[in-house]
Short mmCIF file of C-alpha atoms and ligand atoms in Angstrom, two decimals:
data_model
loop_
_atom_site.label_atom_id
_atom_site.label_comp_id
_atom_site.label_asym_id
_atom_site.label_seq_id
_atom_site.Cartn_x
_atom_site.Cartn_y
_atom_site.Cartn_z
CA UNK A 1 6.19 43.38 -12.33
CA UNK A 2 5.91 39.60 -12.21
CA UNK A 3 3.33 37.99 -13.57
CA UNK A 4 0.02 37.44 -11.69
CA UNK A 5 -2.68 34.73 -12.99
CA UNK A 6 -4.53 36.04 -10.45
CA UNK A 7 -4.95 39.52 -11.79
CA UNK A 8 -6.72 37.53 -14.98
CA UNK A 9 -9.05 35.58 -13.06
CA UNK A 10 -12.72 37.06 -12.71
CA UNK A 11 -13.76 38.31 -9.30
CA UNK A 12 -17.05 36.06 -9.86
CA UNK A 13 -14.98 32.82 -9.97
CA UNK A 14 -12.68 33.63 -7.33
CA UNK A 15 -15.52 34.05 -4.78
CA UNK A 16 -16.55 30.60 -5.57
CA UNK A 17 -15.65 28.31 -2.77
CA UNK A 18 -13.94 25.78 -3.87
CA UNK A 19 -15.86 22.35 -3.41
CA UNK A 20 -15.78 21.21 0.31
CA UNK A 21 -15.94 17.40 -0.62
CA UNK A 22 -12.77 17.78 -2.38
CA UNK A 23 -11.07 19.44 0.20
CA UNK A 24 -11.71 17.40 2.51
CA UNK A 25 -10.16 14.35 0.21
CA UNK A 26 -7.34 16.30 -0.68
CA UNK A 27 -6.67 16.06 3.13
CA UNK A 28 -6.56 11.83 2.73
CA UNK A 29 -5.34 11.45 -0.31
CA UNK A 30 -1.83 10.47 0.60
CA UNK A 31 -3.33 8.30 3.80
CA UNK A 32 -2.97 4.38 3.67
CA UNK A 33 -5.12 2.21 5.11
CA UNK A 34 -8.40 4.17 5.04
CA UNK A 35 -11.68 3.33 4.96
CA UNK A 36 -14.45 5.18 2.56
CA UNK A 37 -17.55 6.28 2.78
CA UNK A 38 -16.73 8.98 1.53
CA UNK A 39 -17.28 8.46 -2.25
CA UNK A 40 -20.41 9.63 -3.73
CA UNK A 41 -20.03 6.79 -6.40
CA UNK A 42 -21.24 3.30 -7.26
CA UNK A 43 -18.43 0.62 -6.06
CA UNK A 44 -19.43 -1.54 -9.33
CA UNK A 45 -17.73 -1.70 -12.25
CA UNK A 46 -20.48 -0.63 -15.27
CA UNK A 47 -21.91 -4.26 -15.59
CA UNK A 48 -20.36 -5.93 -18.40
CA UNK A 49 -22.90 -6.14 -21.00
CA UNK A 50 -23.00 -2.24 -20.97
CA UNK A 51 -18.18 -2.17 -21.58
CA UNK A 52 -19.04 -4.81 -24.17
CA UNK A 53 -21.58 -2.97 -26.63
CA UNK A 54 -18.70 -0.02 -26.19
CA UNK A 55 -15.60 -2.07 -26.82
CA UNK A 56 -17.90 -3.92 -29.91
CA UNK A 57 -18.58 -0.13 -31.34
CA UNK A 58 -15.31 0.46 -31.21
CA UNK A 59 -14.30 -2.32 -32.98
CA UNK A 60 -17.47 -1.27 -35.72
CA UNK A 61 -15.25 2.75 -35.69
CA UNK A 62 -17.69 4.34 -33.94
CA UNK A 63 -15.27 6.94 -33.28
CA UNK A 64 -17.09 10.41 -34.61
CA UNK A 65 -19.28 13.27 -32.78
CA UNK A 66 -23.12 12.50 -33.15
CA UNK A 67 -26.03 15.13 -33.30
CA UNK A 68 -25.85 17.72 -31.12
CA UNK A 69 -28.60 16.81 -29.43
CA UNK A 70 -27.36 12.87 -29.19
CA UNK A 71 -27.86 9.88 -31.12
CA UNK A 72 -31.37 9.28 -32.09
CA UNK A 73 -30.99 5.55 -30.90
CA UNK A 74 -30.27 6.86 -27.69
CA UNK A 75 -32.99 9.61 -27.08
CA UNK A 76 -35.34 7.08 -28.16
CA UNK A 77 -34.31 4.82 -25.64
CA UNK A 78 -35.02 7.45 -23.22
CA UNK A 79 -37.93 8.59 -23.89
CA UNK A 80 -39.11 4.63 -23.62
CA UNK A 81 -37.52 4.36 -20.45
CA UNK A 82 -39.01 7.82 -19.06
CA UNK A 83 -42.39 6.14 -20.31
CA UNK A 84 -42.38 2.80 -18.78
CA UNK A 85 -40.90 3.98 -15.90
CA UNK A 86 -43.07 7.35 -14.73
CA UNK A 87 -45.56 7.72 -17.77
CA UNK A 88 -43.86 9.95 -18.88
CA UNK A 89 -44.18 11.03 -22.48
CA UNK A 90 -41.59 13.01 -24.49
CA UNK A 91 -40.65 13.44 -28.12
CA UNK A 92 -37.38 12.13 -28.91
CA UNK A 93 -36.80 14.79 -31.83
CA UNK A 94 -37.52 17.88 -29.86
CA UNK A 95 -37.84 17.49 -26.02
CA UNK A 96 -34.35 15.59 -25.13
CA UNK A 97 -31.01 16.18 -25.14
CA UNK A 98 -27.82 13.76 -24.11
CA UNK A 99 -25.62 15.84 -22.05
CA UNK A 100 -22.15 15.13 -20.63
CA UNK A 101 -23.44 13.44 -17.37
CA UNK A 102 -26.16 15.62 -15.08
CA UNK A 103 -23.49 17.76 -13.92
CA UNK A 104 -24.01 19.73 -17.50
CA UNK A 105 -27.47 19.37 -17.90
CA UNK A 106 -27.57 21.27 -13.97
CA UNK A 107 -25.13 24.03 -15.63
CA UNK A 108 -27.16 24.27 -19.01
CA UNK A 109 -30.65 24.48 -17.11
CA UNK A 110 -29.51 27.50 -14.84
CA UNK A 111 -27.69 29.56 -17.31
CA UNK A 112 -30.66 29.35 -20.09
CA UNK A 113 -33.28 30.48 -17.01
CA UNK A 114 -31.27 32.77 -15.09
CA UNK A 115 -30.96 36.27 -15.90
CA UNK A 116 -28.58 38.27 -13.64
CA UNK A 117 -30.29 38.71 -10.02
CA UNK A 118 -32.83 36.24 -10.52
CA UNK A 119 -33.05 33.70 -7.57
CA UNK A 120 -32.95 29.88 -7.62
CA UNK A 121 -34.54 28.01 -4.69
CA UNK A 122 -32.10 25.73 -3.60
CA UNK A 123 -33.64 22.98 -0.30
CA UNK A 124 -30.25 21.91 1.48
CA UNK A 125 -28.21 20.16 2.32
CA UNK A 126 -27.79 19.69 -0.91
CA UNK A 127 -25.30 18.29 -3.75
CA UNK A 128 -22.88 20.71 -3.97
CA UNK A 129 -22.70 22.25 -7.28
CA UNK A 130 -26.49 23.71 -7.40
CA UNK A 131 -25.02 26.81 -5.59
CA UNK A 132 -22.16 27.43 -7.49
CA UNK A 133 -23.71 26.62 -11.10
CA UNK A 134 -26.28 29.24 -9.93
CA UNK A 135 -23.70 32.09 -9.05
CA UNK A 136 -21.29 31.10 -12.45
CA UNK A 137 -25.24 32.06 -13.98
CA UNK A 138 -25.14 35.23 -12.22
CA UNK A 139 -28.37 33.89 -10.50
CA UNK A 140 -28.99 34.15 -6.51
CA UNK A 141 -29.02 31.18 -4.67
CA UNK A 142 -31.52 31.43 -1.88
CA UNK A 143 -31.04 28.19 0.20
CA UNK A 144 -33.89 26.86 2.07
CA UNK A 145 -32.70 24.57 5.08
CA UNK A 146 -34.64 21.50 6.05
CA UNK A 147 -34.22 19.32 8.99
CA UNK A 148 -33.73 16.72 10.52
CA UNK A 149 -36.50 16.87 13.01
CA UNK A 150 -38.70 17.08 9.75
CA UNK A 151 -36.38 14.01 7.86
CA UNK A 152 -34.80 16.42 5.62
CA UNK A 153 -38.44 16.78 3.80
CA UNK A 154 -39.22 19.80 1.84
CA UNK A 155 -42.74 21.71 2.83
CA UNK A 156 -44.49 24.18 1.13
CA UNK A 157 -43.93 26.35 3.73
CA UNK A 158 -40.53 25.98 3.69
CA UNK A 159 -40.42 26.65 -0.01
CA UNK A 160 -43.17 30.13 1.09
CA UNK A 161 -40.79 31.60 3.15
CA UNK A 162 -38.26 32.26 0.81
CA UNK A 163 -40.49 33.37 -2.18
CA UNK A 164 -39.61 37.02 -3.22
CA UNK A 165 -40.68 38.67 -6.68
CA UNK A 166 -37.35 37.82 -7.48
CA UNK A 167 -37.69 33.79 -7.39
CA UNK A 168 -37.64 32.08 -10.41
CA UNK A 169 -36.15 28.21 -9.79
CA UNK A 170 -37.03 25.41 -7.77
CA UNK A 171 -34.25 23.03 -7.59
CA UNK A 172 -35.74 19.84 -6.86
CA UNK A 173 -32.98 16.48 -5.68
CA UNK A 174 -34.83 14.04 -4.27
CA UNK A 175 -33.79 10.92 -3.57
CA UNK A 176 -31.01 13.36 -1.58
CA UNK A 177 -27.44 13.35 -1.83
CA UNK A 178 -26.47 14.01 0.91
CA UNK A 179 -29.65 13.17 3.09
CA UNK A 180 -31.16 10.11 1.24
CA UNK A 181 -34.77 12.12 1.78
CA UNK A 182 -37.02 11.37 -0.30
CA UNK A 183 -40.52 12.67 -1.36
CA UNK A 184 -43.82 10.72 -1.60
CA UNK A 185 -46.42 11.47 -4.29
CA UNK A 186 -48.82 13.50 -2.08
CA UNK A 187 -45.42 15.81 -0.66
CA UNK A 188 -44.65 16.58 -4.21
CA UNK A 189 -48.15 17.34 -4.97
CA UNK A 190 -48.08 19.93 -2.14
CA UNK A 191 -45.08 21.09 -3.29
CA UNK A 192 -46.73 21.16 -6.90
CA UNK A 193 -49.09 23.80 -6.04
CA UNK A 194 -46.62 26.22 -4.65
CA UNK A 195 -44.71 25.92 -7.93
CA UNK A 196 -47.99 26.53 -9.67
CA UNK A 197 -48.98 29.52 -7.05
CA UNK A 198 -45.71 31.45 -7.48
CA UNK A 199 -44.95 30.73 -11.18
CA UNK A 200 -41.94 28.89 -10.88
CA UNK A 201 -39.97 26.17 -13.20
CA UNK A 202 -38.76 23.60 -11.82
CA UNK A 203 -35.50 21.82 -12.12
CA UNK A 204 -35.79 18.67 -10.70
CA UNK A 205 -32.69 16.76 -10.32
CA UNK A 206 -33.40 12.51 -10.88
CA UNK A 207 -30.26 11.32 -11.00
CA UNK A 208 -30.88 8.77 -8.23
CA UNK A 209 -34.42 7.95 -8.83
CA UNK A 210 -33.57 4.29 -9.40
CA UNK A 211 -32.24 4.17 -5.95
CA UNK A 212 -35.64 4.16 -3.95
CA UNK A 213 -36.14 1.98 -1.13
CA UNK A 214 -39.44 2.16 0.57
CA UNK A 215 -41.59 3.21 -2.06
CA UNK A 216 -41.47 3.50 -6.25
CA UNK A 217 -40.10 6.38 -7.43
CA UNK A 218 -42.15 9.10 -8.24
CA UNK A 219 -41.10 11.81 -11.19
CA UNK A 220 -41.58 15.47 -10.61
CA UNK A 221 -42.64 15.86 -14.28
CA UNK A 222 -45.44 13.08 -14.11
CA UNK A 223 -47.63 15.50 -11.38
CA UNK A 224 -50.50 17.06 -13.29
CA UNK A 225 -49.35 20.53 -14.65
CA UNK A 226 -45.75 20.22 -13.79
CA UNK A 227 -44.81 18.44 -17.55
CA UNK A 228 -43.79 22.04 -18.73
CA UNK A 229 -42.70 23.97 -15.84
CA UNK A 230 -40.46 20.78 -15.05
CA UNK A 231 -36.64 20.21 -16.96
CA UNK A 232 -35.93 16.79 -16.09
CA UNK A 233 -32.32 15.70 -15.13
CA UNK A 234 -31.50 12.80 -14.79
CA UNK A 235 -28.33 10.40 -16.31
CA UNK A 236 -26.63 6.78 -15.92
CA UNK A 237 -24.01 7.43 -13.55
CA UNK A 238 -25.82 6.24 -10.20
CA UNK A 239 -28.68 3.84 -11.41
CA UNK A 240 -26.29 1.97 -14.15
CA UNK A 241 -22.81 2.65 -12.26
CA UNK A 242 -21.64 4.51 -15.42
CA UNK A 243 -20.03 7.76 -13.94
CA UNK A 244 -16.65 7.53 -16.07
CA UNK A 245 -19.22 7.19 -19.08
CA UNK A 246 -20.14 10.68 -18.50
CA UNK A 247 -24.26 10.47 -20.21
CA UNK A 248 -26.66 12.45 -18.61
CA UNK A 249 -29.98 14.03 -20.45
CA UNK A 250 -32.45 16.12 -20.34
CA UNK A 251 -36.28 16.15 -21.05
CA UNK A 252 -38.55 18.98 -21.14
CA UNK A 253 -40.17 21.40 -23.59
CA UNK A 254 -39.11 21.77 -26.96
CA UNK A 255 -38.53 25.70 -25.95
CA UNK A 256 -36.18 25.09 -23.53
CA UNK A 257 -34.51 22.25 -25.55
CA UNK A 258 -34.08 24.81 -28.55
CA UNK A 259 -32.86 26.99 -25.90
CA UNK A 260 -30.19 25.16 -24.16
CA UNK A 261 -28.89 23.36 -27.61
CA UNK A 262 -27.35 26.64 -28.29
CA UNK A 263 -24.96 26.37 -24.81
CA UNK A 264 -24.26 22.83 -25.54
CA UNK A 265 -23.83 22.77 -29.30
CA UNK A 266 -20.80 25.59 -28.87
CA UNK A 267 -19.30 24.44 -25.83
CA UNK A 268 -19.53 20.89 -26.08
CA UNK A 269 -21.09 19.77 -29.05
CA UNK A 270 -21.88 16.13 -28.11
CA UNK A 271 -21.60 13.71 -25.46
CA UNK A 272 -19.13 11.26 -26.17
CA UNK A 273 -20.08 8.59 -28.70
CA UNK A 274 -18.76 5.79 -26.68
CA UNK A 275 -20.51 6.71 -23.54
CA UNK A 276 -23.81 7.20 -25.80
CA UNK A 277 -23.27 4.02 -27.44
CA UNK A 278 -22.78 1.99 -23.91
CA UNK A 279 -25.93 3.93 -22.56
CA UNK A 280 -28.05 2.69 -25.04
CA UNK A 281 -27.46 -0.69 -24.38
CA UNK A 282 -27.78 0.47 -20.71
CA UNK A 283 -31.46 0.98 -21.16
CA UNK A 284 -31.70 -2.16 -23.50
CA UNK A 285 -30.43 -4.89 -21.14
CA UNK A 286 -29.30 -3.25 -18.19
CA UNK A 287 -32.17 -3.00 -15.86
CA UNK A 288 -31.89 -6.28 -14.29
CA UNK A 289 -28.59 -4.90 -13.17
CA UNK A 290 -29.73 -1.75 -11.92
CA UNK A 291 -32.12 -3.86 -9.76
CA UNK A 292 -29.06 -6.33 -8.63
CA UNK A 293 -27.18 -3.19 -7.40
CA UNK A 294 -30.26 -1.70 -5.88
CA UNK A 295 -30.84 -4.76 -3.81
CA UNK A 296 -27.39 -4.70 -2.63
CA UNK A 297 -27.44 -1.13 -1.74
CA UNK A 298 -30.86 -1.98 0.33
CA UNK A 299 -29.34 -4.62 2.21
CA UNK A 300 -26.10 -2.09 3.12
CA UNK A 301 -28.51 0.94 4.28
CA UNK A 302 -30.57 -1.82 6.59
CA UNK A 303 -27.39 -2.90 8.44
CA UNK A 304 -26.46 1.00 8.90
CA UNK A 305 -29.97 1.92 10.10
CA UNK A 306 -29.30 -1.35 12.57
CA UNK A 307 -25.62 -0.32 13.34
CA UNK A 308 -26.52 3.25 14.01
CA UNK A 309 -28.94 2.58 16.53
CA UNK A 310 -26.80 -0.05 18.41
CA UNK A 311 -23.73 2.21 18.94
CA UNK A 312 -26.10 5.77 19.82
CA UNK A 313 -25.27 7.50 16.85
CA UNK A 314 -28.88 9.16 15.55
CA UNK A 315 -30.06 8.88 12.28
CA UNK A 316 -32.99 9.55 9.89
CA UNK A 317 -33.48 6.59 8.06
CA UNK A 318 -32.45 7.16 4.94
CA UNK A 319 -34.98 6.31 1.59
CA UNK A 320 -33.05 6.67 -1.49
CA UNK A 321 -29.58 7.55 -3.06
CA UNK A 322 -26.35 5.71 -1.71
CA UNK A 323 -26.11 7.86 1.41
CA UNK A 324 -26.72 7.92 5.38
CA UNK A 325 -26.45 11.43 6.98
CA UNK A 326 -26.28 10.58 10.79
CA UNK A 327 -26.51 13.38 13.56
CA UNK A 328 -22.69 13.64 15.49
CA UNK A 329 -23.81 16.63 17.25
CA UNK A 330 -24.36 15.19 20.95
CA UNK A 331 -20.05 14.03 20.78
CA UNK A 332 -19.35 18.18 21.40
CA UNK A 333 -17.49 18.31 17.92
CA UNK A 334 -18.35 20.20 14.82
CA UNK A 335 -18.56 18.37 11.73
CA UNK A 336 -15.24 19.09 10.46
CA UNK A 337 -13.66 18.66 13.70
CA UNK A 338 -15.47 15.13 13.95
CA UNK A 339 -14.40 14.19 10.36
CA UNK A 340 -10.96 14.80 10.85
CA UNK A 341 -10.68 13.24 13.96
CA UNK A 342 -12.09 10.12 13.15
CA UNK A 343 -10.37 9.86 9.84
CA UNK A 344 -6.51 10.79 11.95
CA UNK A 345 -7.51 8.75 15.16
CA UNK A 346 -9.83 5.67 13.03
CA UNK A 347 -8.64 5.86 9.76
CA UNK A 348 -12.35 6.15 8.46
CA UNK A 349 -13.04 8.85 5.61
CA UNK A 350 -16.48 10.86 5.72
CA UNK A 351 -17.75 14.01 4.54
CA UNK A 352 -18.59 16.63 6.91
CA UNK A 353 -22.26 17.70 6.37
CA UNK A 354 -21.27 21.30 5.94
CA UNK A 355 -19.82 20.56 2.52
CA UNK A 356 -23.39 20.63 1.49
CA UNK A 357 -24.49 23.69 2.37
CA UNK A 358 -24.73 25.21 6.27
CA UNK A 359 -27.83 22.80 7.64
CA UNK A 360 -25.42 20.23 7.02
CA UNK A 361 -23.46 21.41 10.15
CA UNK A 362 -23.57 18.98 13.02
CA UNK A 363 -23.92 16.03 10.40
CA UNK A 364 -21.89 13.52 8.49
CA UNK A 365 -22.41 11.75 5.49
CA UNK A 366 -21.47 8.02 5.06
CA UNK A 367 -22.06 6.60 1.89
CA UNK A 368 -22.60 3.12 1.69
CA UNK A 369 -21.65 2.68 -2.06
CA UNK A 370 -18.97 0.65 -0.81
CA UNK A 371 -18.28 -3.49 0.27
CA UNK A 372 -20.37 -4.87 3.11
CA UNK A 373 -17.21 -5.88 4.43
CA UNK A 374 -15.57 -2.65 4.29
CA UNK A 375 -18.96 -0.60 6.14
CA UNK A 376 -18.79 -3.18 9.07
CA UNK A 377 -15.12 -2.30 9.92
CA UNK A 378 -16.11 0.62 9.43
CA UNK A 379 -18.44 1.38 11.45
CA UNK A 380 -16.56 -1.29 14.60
CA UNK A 381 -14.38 1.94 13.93
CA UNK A 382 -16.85 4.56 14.45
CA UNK A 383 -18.33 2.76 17.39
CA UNK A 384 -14.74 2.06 18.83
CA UNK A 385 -14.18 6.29 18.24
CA UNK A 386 -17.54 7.92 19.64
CA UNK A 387 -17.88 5.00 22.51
CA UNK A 388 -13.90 4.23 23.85
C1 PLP B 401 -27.57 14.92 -6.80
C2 PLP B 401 -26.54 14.76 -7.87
N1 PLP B 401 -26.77 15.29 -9.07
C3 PLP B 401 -25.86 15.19 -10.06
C4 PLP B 401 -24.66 14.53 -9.87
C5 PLP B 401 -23.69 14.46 -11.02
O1 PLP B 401 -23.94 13.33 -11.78
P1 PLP B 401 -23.21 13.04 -13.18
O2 PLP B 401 -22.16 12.02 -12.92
O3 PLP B 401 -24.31 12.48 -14.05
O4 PLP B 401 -22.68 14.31 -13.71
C6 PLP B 401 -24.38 13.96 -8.63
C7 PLP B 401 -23.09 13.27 -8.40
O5 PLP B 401 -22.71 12.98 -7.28
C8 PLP B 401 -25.35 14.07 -7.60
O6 PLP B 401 -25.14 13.54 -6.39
#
């Protein structure tokens, strides 16, 4: 009998779907002449003061692993951030850990809470590895759809129809990728209670908390009680445009900290050293930039919101993140259909809103982490393909 990798390969990974954002690119990636919004990344290179203090460490042989819980210089530069920032306080010896961008700290979280069967409240559309982190966990990811109608907000009631003996996790991702909803203080104080009513810990997901545009960001951790039912995830990827660096962290309770150190000390000991040693100086001197990009991604989103409504294509404005999630469900097309169509007929790459989960259906997303220049043409393009 030939040989069969499949025979191998667990039944639990096979029923994994395989991400729909990739598939989708794998469709483009031989195209020429496309235009992206499809990337879910900064367009800026990792300001320069942030390559230099790497390339300098390397020069210095900074070449080793560091704790497993990340270099001390670092974590302290978190926990001052996390301060200044949301009032946050944390100890930097026992409530954070450096993980290998958010993506791990999202994995870690889930498989230190989630014993087999319990379930993990997941809002969508959402980013698209909350569902399958939860099922490689064993967990059961309930999704809870929100709307447009409601701008892709997250109610308490929303969060009360789904509660079973049998919930455990609130997955929190506000600002939203792929919505760009985001919460204000008295919504995640509602939201706060029903966490508090039903038990729950929450991980809330801050990766693009930097990228607020209507109001300052508000951390899920800061509400009152919420400190220690609250793991905090959050990185540099987004904010700094670091998300080759791969640095993420992770602040909660020592507990949970003592807890998860044991998946990441044996299956990936450390963060790199490099990317730690660029993220400190990240925090040290980097802001300024963070608020350069921020402007620039502000003034992108406002000509979108404009564009949008000039050529009849409906929108929620979005509030945070990099991303605009506009309706395409009055052209008669399902997302996919849409998505293909415009990328074959316009040359224009988005990602179909069902990628994220099934209330994405009828939506695509556009990110606008890409040139002014290049979101004008475009969106001519878009206009030229849903208007003749
Ligand atoms: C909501 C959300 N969380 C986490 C990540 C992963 O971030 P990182 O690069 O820090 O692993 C992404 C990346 O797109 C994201 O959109």
């Amino acid at each position: 009998m030939s040989f069969q990798p499949d025979h191998y390969i667990t039944e639990d990974i096979k029923a994994i779907p395989p991400s729909g954002i990739r598939k989708f690119f794998d469709l483009c990636a031989n195209s020429k002449d496309i235009i992206s919004l499809g990337v879910g990344e900064p367009d800026f290179v990792s300001p320069w003061t942030i390559r230099e203090a790497c390339v300098y460490s390397l020069e210095k042989g900074y070449t080793m692993y560091t704790s497993n819980y990340g270099m001390l210089e670092l974590r302290q530069e978190i926990v001052r951030y996390l301060y200044e920032r949301f009032g946050l306080c944390y100890d930097e010896n026992k409530e954070v850990i450096v993980t290998v961008g958010a993506s791990e700290a999202i994995d870690m979280a889930l498989r230190t809470l989630i014993n087999p069967g319990d379930e993990v409240l997941i809002p969508e559309p959402c980013y698209v590895s909350y569902q399958a982190c939860t099922l490689m966990s064993h967990g059961k990811p309930v999704m809870i759809p929100t709307t447009a109608e409601k701008s892709f907000k997250l109610t308490p009631a929303d969060i009360e129809a789904k509660i079973t003996p049998k919930s455990k996790v609130l997955m929190l991702s506000f600002p939203n990728n792929p919505t760009g909803a985001v919460l204000t203080e008295d919504e995640l104080l509602a939201l706060a209670e029903v966490v508090k009513k039903h038990d729950l810990i929450v991980i809330s997901d801050e990766i693009y908390s930097e990228l607020t545009y209507e109001q300052e960001p508000v951390s899920f951790a800061s509400l009152p009680d919420m400190k220690e039912r609250t793991i905090l995830v959050s990185g540099l990827s987004k904010a700094f445009a670091m998300t080759g660096w791969r640095v993420g962290y992770i602040a909660c309770d020592a507990e949970f900290i003592q807890a998860m150190v044991k998946i990441h000390q044996y299956t990936i000991l450390c963060a790199p050293i490099m990317g730690q040693m660029a993220a400190i100086e990240a925090f040290r001197n980097g802001i300024k930039e963070v608020v350069r990009m921020r402007t620039e991604y502000d003034h992108r989103r406002r000509y979108i919101v404009k564009k949008a409504k000039d050529i009849g294509l409906d929108m929620v404005t979005p509030e945070g993140a990099f991303y605009a999630f506009p309706s395409i469900e009055k052209f008669g097309m399902d997302c996919e259909t849409f998505a293909t169509r415009l990328l074959q007929e316009k040359r224009v790459a988005v990602v179909p809103g069902n990628a994220f989960g099934k209330s994405g259906e009828g939506f695509i997303r556009c990110s606008y982490a890409t040139s002014m220049k290049q979101i004008e043409e475009a969106f001519h393009r878009i206009d030229q393909f849903i208007n003749g």
